Coordinates of C-alpha atoms in Angstrom, one line a residue:
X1 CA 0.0 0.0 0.0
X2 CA 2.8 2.5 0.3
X3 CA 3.6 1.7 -2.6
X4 CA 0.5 2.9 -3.9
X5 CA 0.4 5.9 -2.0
X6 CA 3.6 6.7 -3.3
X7 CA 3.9 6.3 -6.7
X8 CA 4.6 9.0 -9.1
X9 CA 2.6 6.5 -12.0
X10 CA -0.5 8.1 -13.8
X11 CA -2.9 5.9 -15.1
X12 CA -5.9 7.8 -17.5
X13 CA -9.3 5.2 -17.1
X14 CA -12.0 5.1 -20.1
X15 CA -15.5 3.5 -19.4
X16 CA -16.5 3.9 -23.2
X17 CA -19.7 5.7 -22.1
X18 CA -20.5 2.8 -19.6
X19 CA -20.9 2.1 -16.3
X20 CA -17.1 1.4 -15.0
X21 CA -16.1 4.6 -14.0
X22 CA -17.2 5.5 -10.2
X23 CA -16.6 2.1 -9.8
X24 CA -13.1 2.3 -11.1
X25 CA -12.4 5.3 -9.0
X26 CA -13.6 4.0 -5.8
X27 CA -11.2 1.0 -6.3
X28 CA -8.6 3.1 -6.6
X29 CA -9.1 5.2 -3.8
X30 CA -10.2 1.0 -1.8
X31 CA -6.1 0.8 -3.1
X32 CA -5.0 4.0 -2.3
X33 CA -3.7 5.0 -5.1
X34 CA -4.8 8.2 -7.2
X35 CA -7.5 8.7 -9.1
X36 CA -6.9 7.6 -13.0
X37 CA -7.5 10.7 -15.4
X38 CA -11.1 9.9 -16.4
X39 CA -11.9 10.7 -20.2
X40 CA -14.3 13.4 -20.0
X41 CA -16.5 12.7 -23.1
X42 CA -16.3 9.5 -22.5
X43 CA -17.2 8.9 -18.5
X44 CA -20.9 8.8 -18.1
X45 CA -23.3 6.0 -19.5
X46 CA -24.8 7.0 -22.9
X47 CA -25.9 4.0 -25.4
X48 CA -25.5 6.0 -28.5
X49 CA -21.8 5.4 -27.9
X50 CA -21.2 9.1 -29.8
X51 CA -17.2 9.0 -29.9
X52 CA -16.2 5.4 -30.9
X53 CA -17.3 3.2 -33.9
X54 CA -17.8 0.5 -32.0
X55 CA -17.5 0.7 -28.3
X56 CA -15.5 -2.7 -27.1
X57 CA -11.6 -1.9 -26.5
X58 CA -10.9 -5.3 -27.9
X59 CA -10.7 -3.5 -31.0
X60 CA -7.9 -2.0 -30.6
X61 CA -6.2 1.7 -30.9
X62 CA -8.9 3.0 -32.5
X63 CA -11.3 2.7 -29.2
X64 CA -9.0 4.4 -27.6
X65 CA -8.1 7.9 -29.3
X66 CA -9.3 10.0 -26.9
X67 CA -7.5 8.2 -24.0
X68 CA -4.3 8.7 -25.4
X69 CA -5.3 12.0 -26.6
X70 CA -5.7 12.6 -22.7
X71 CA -2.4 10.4 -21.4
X72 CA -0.3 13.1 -23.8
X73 CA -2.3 15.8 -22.1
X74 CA -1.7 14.9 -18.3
X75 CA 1.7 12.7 -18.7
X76 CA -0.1 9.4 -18.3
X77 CA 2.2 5.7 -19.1
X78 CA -0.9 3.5 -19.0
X79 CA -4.6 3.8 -20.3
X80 CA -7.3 1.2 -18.5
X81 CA -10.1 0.8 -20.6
X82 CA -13.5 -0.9 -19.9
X83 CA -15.9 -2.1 -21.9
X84 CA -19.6 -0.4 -21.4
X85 CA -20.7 -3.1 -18.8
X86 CA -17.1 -3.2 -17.5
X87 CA -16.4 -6.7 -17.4
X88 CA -13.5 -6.5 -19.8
X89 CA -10.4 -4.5 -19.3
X90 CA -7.9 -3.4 -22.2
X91 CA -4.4 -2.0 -21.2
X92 CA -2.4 -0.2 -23.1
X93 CA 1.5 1.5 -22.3
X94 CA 3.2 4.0 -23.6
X95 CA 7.0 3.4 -25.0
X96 CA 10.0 4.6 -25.2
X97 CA 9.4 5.6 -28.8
X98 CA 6.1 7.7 -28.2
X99 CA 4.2 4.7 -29.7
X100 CA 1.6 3.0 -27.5
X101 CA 1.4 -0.7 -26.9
X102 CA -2.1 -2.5 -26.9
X103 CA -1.4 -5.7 -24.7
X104 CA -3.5 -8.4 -26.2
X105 CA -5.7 -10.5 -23.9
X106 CA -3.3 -13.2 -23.9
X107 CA -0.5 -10.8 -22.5
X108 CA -2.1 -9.3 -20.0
X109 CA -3.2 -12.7 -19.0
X110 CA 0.1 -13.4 -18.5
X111 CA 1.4 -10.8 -16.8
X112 CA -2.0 -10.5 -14.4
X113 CA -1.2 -14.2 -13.9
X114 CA 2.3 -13.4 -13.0
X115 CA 1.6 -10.4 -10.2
X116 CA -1.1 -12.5 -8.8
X117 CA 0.9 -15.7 -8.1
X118 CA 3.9 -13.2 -6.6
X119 CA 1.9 -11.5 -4.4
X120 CA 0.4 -15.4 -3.6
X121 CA 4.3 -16.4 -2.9
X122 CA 4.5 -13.8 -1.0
X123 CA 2.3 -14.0 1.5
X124 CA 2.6 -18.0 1.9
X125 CA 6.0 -19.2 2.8
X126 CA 4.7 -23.0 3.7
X127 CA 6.2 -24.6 1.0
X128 CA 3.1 -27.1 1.3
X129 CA 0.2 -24.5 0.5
X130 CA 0.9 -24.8 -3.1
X131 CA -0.5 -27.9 -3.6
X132 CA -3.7 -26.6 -3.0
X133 CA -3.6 -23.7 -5.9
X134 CA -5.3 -23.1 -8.8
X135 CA -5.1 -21.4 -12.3
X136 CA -7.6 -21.4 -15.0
X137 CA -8.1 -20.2 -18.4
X138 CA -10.5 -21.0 -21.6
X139 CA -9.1 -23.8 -24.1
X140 CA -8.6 -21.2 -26.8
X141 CA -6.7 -18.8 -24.7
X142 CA -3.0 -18.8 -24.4
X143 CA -1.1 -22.4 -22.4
X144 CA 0.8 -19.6 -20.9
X145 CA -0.7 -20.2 -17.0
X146 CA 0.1 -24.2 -17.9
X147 CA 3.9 -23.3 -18.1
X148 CA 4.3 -21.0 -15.0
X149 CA 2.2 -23.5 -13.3
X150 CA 5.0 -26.2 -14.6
X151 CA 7.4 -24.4 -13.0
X152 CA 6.0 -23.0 -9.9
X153 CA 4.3 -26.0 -9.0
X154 CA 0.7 -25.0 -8.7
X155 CA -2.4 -26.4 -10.9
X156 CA -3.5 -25.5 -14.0
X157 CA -6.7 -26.2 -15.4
X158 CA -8.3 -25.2 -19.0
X159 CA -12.3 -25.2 -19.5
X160 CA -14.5 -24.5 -22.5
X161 CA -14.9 -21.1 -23.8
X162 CA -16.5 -18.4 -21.8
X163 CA -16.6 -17.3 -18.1
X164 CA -19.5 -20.0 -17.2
X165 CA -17.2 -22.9 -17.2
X166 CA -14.6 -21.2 -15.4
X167 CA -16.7 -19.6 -12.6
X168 CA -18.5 -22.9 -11.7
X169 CA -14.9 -25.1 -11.8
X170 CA -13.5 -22.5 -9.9
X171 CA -16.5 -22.7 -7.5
X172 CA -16.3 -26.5 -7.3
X173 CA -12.7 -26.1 -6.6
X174 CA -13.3 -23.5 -4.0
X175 CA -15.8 -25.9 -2.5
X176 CA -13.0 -28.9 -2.2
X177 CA -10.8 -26.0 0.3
X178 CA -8.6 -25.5 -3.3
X179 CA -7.7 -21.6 -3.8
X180 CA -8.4 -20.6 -7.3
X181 CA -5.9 -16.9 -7.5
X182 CA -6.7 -16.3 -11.5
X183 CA -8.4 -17.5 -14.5
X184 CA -8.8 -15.2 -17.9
X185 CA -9.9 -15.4 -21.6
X186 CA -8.3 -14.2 -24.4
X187 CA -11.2 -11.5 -25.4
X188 CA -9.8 -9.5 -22.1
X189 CA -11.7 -11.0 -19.8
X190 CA -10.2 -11.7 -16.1
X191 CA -11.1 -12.8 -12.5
X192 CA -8.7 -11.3 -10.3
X193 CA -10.3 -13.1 -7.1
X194 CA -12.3 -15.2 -5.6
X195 CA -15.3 -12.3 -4.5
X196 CA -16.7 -12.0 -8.0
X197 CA -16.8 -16.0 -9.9
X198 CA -17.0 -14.0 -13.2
X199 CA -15.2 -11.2 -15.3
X200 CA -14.6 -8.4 -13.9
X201 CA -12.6 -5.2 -15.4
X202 CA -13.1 -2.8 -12.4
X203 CA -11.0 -5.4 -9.7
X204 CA -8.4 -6.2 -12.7
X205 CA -8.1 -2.7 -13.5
X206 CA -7.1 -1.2 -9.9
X207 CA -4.9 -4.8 -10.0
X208 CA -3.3 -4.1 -13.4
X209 CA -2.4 -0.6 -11.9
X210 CA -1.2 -1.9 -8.4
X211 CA 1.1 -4.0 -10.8
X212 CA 2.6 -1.1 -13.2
X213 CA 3.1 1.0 -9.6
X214 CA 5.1 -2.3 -8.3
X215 CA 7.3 -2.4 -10.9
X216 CA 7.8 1.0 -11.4
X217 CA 9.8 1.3 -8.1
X218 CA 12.2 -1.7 -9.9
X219 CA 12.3 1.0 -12.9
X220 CA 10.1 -1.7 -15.0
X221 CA 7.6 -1.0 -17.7
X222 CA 4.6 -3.9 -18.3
X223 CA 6.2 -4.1 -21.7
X224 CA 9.9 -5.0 -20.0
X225 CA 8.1 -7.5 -17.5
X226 CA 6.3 -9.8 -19.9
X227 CA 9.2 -10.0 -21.7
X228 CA 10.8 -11.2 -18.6
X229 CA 7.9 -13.2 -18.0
X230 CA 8.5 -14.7 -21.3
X231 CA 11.9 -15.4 -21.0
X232 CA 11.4 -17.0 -17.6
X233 CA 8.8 -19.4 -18.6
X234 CA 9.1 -19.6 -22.6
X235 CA 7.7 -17.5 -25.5
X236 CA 3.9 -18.1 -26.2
X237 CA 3.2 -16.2 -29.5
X238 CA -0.9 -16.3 -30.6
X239 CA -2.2 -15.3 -33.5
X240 CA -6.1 -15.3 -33.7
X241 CA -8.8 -14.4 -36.6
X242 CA -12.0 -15.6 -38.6
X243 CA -13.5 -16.1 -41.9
X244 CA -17.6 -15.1 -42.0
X245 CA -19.9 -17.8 -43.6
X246 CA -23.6 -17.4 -43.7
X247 CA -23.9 -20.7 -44.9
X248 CA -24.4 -23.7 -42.0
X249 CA -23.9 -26.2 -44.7
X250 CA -20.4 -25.4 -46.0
X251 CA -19.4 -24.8 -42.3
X252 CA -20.7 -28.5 -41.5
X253 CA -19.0 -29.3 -44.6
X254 CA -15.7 -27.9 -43.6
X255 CA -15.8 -29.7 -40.4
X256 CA -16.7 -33.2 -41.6
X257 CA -14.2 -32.9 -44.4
X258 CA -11.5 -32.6 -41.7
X259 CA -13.1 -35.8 -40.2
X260 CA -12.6 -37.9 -42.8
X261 CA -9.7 -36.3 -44.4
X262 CA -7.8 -39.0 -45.3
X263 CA -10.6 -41.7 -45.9
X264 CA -13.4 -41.7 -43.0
X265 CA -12.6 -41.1 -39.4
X266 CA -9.1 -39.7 -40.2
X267 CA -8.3 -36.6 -39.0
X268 CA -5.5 -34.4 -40.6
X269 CA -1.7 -36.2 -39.9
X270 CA -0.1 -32.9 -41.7
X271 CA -1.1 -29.4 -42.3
X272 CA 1.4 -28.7 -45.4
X273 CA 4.8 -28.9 -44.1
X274 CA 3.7 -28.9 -40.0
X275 CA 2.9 -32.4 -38.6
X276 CA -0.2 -33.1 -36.2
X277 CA 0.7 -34.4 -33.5
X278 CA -2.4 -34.8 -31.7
X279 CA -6.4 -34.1 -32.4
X280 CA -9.3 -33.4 -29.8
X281 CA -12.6 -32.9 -31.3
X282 CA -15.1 -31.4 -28.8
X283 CA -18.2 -31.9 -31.4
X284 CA -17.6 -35.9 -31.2
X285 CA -15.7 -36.3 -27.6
X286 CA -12.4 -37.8 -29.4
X287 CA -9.1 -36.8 -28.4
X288 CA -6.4 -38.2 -29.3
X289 CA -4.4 -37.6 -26.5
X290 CA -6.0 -39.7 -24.3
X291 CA -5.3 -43.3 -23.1
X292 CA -9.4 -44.0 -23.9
X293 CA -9.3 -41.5 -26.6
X294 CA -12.9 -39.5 -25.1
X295 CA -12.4 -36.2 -24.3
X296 CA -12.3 -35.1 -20.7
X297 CA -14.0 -31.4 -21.5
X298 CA -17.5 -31.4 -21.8
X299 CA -18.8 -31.8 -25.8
X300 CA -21.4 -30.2 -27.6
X301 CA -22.9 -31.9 -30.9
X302 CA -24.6 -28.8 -31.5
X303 CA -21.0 -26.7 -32.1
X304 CA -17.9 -27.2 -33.8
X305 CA -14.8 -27.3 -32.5
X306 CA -11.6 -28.9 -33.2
X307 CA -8.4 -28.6 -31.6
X308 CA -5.3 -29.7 -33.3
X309 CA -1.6 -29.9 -31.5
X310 CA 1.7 -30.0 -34.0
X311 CA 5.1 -31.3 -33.4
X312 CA 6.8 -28.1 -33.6
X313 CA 4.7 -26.9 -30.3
X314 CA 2.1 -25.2 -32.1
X315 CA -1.5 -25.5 -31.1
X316 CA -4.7 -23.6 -33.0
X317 CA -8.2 -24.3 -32.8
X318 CA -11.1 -23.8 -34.9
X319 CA -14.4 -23.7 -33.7
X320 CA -18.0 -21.7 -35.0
X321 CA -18.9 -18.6 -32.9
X322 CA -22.1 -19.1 -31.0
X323 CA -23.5 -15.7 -31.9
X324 CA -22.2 -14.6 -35.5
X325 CA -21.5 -16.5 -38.6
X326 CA -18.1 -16.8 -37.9
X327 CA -15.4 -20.1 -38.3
X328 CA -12.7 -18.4 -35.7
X329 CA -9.3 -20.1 -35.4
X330 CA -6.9 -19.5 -32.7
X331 CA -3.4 -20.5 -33.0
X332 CA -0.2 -20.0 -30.2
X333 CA 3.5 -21.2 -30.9
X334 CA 4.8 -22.1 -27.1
X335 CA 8.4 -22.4 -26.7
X336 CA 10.5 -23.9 -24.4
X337 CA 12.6 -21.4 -21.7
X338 CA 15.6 -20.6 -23.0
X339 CA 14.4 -20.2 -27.0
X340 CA 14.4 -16.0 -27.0
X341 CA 14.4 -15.6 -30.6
X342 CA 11.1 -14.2 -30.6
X343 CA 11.2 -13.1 -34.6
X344 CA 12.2 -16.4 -35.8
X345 CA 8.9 -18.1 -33.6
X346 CA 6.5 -15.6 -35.4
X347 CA 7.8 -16.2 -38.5
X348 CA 6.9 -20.3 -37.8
X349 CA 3.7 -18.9 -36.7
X350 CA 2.6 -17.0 -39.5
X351 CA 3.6 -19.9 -41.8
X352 CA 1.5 -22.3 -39.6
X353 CA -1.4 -19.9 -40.2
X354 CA -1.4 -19.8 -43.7
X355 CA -0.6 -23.5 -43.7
X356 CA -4.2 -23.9 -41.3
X357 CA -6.3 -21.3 -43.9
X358 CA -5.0 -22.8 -46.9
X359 CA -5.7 -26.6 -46.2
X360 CA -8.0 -26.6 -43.2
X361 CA -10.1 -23.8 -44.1
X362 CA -10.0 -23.7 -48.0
X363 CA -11.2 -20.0 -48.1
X364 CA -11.6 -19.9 -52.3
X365 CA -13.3 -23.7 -52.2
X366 CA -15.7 -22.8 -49.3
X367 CA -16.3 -19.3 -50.7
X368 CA -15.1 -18.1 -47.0

């Protein structure tokens, strides 16, 4: 907390004309730390959404104009933003070049991941309490969690998509007298502790800025600590998109023909030069993985979504959106510690995307 108190950091906070901002202000002050530099046109609850195309700060820069606008203004490093019903929280830093870095969900998974487990260490020096802890994160976001938890010894879990299945796990594991510190999704979604079993930007926002005012005293940025983050625990570079289809058939289609790709029941053993190493299908309940090949998520016939693991340490899945007609694919390259050259692993992971959207997805056959 003196920390807090002390810190020179200024933080500008954007509710995107919805509800998070008194809320984000009283949990500063609950923190004591200062108040963030609200965005005036921007503060109070109005569903026109008048100053943003499209008011979810997933989207990027462009959600965020006005913030930054402000942050030159008042001297502000760091921008919190919230979505309109401030459940999700974007941060973005600025750098030493005058440029500002967007974290994506995935990295500010990681490094949320990272302060909470620290602060968890600690507090608890019995070397026997970490049996009992807890990690979670969707199956489509980033295995980063999985390889701190590796190292640090605690438990990781992964659930279906969406803040449903990680709530109730983390309440069944609460139940069993397990402590559950974290679980995220990539679309910036985070629970920062136990109190609320959902996402929640306000708590992860006053967290995300207890964090930045931390390191600041060890004259870190957030960009400078998931790099170290990284480096510690391995590179995990993701890469997500989608192709629209309005057409359920050619999306079934797509699906099956990756069922029976090579004659029936045969999933995919290459995808052009990048061997498959391992399949789980959470339409059907196969995976490959395991010793009884049946899934042990929870499968739904009414949804697609495959998951494919390569040799080279790549993972991506493709799966149909619930709500839009959308095939989405997410794909992360996770390398070992030690293997820090971070262009060369992007480069593998763009050619594993195209490799995925020429031969799995067949945009110009499927008319994606």
């Amino acid at each position: 907390r003196n920390i807090n108190k002390e810190t020179k950091l200024k933080f500008v906070h954007t509710s995107v004309h919805g509800v998070g901002h008194k809320f984000v202000q009283l949990a500063f002050k609950a923190f004591d730390l200062s108040p963030p530099f609200a965005v005036p046109e921007q503060k109070d609850p109005d569903p026109e959404f008048p100053t943003v195309k499209y008011p979810n700060p997933e989207e990027g820069k462009g959600v965020l104009t006005l913030s930054f606008a402000l942050a030159e203004k008042d001297g502000a490093k760091i921008v919190l933003a919230n979505d309109p019903d401030a459940d999700r929280l974007a941060v973005a830093e600025k750098q030493e070049s005058g440029e500002w870095k967007v974290f994506s969900g995935n990295e500010l998974g990681a490094l949320l991941g990272w302060w909470i487990f620290t602060c968890w260490k600690n507090q608890n020096q019995d070397a026997c309490a970490i049996k009992d802890v807890y990690m979670l994160s969707s199956t489509v976001s980033s295995k980063i969690l999985r390889a701190i938890a590796l190292k640090e010894g605690f438990h990781f879990e992964e659930t279906l998509t969406g803040f449903k299945w990680m709530g109730n796990r983390a309440k069944q594991l609460m139940d069993q007298g397990k402590a559950v510190l974290f679980a995220f999704e990539e679309a910036i979604g985070y629970m920062c502790c136990p109190a609320v079993l959902d996402k929640d930007g306000v708590s992860a926002a006053v967290i995300a800025a207890e964090m930045a005012s931390y390191l600041a005293t060890k004259n870190l940025s957030l960009t400078q600590q998931l790099k170290a983050v990284y480096d510690e625990y391995g590179f995990h570079i993701t890469k997500a998109s989608y192709f629209i289809c309005h057409d359920p058939k050619i999306i079934e289609q797509l699906f099956e023909n990756l069922r029976n790709y090579e004659g029936k029941n045969t999933y995919p053993k290459f995808c052009g030069r990048f061997k498959v190493s391992g399949v789980r299908d959470l339409t059907t309940g196969y995976d490959s993985s395991q010793p009884d090949q049946k899934a042990i998520l929870p499968t739904s016939k009414s949804s697609q979504m495959i998951t494919f693991t390569f040799a080279n340490g790549g993972v991506a899945t493709m799966r149909t959106s619930g709500t839009e007609p959308k095939i989405k694919y997410y794909s992360e390259l996770c390398a070992p510690p030690g293997n820090s050259d971070v262009e060369q692993l992007k480069k593998e992971l763009d050619e594993l995307v195209n490799a995925l959207e020429k031969h799995f997805f067949q945009p110009e056959k499927n008319n994606l």
